[in-house]
CSV table of C-alpha atoms in Angstrom, one decimal:
chain,number,residue,atom,x,y,z
V,1,UNK,CA,-4.8,-21.9,34.9
V,2,UNK,CA,-2.9,-22.0,31.7
V,3,UNK,CA,-5.5,-23.3,29.5
V,4,UNK,CA,-7.6,-20.2,30.4
V,5,UNK,CA,-4.7,-17.7,30.1
V,6,UNK,CA,-4.5,-19.3,26.6
V,7,UNK,CA,-7.7,-19.2,25.6
V,8,UNK,CA,-7.9,-15.4,26.8
V,9,UNK,CA,-4.7,-14.4,24.5
V,10,UNK,CA,-6.3,-16.2,21.6
V,11,UNK,CA,-9.6,-14.4,21.7
V,12,UNK,CA,-7.7,-10.9,22.2
V,13,UNK,CA,-5.7,-11.8,19.3
V,14,UNK,CA,-8.7,-12.9,17.0
V,15,UNK,CA,-10.6,-9.8,18.4
V,16,UNK,CA,-7.6,-7.4,17.4
V,17,UNK,CA,-7.3,-9.1,14.1
V,18,UNK,CA,-10.8,-8.7,13.2
V,19,UNK,CA,-10.8,-4.8,14.0
V,20,UNK,CA,-8.0,-4.5,12.1
V,21,UNK,CA,-9.7,-6.0,8.9
V,22,UNK,CA,-11.9,-3.1,8.8
V,23,UNK,CA,-9.6,-0.5,9.5
V,24,UNK,CA,-8.4,1.9,6.6
V,25,UNK,CA,-5.2,1.5,5.0
V,26,UNK,CA,-3.0,4.1,4.1
V,27,UNK,CA,0.3,4.1,2.3
V,28,UNK,CA,3.1,7.0,1.9
V,29,UNK,CA,4.5,6.7,-1.6
V,30,UNK,CA,8.0,8.0,-1.8
V,31,UNK,CA,9.1,9.1,-5.4
V,32,UNK,CA,13.2,8.5,-5.7
V,33,UNK,CA,12.6,8.0,-9.5
V,34,UNK,CA,13.8,10.6,-11.9
V,35,UNK,CA,10.5,11.4,-13.4
V,36,UNK,CA,7.2,12.7,-11.6
V,37,UNK,CA,4.6,10.4,-11.1
V,38,UNK,CA,1.1,11.3,-12.7
V,39,UNK,CA,-1.3,8.7,-12.0
V,40,UNK,CA,-1.4,6.0,-9.0
V,41,UNK,CA,-4.1,2.9,-9.0
V,42,UNK,CA,-4.6,0.3,-6.4
V,43,UNK,CA,-6.1,-3.0,-6.4
V,44,UNK,CA,-6.4,-5.7,-4.0
V,45,UNK,CA,-3.5,-7.7,-4.5
V,46,UNK,CA,-3.6,-10.3,-7.4
V,47,UNK,CA,-7.3,-8.8,-8.3
V,48,UNK,CA,-6.4,-7.0,-11.5
V,49,UNK,CA,-9.1,-4.3,-10.7
V,50,UNK,CA,-7.3,-1.4,-10.6
V,51,UNK,CA,-8.8,2.3,-9.4
V,52,UNK,CA,-7.4,5.8,-9.7
V,53,UNK,CA,-6.4,7.5,-6.5
V,54,UNK,CA,-6.7,11.4,-6.6
V,55,UNK,CA,-3.2,12.1,-6.3
V,56,UNK,CA,-1.0,15.4,-7.1
V,57,UNK,CA,1.9,15.0,-8.8
V,58,UNK,CA,4.5,13.5,-7.0
V,59,UNK,CA,7.9,14.9,-7.8
V,60,UNK,CA,10.8,12.6,-8.8
V,61,UNK,CA,14.0,12.6,-6.7
V,62,UNK,CA,12.2,12.5,-3.4
V,63,UNK,CA,8.7,13.6,-3.4
V,64,UNK,CA,5.9,11.8,-1.5
V,65,UNK,CA,2.6,11.9,-1.0
V,66,UNK,CA,0.1,9.2,1.4
V,67,UNK,CA,-2.9,7.6,-0.1
V,68,UNK,CA,-5.8,5.5,1.2
V,69,UNK,CA,-5.1,2.2,-0.4
V,70,UNK,CA,-8.8,0.3,1.0
V,71,UNK,CA,-10.3,-1.1,4.2
V,72,UNK,CA,-10.0,-4.9,3.8
V,73,UNK,CA,-6.8,-6.9,4.1
V,74,UNK,CA,-3.0,-6.1,4.0
V,75,UNK,CA,-1.4,-6.6,0.3
V,76,UNK,CA,-2.2,-4.3,-2.5
V,77,UNK,CA,-1.1,-4.2,-6.0
V,78,UNK,CA,0.1,-0.4,-7.1
V,79,UNK,CA,0.1,0.8,-10.6
V,80,UNK,CA,1.9,4.4,-11.4
V,81,UNK,CA,2.4,6.3,-14.3
V,82,UNK,CA,5.3,8.3,-14.7
V,83,UNK,CA,5.7,12.0,-16.5
V,84,UNK,CA,7.9,10.1,-19.2
V,85,UNK,CA,4.8,7.9,-20.1
V,86,UNK,CA,6.1,4.7,-18.6
V,87,UNK,CA,4.2,2.8,-16.3
V,88,UNK,CA,5.2,0.6,-13.2
V,89,UNK,CA,3.5,-2.0,-11.1
V,90,UNK,CA,4.3,-2.8,-7.5
V,91,UNK,CA,2.4,-6.0,-6.5
V,92,UNK,CA,1.7,-7.7,-3.1
V,93,UNK,CA,2.7,-4.4,-1.2
V,94,UNK,CA,2.0,-5.3,2.3
V,95,UNK,CA,1.0,-2.2,4.4
V,96,UNK,CA,0.7,-4.4,7.5
V,97,UNK,CA,4.2,-4.8,7.7
V,98,UNK,CA,5.4,-1.1,6.4
V,99,UNK,CA,3.6,2.1,5.4
V,100,UNK,CA,6.2,3.3,3.0
V,101,UNK,CA,6.8,2.3,-0.5
V,102,UNK,CA,10.2,4.1,-1.9
V,103,UNK,CA,9.7,3.9,-5.8
V,104,UNK,CA,13.0,3.5,-7.1
V,105,UNK,CA,14.1,4.7,-10.8
V,106,UNK,CA,12.9,2.4,-13.5
V,107,UNK,CA,15.5,0.6,-15.6
V,108,UNK,CA,16.7,1.7,-18.9
């Protein structure tokens, strides 16, 4: 009996994982930095192939937006361009563990 139950649980887990792999991934970006974010680009983690996502300006000090990252995987790299001309890259953002990225002020 235990063998059947275990096999059924494994099958259900595998099915759920396969279905989760095909679902769109979204992330809310909360901007706690001082400057507005003007551009946001996304890449599969480690690929270096960034693609722009259309966004309105994300105001500094607490503005936010939600963006679609992709359909596969959990980890993404995000490149943000700020109004002051600086860029920041957030690597290995795991949207399966959380769906909010809090952008902190950049170091001086």
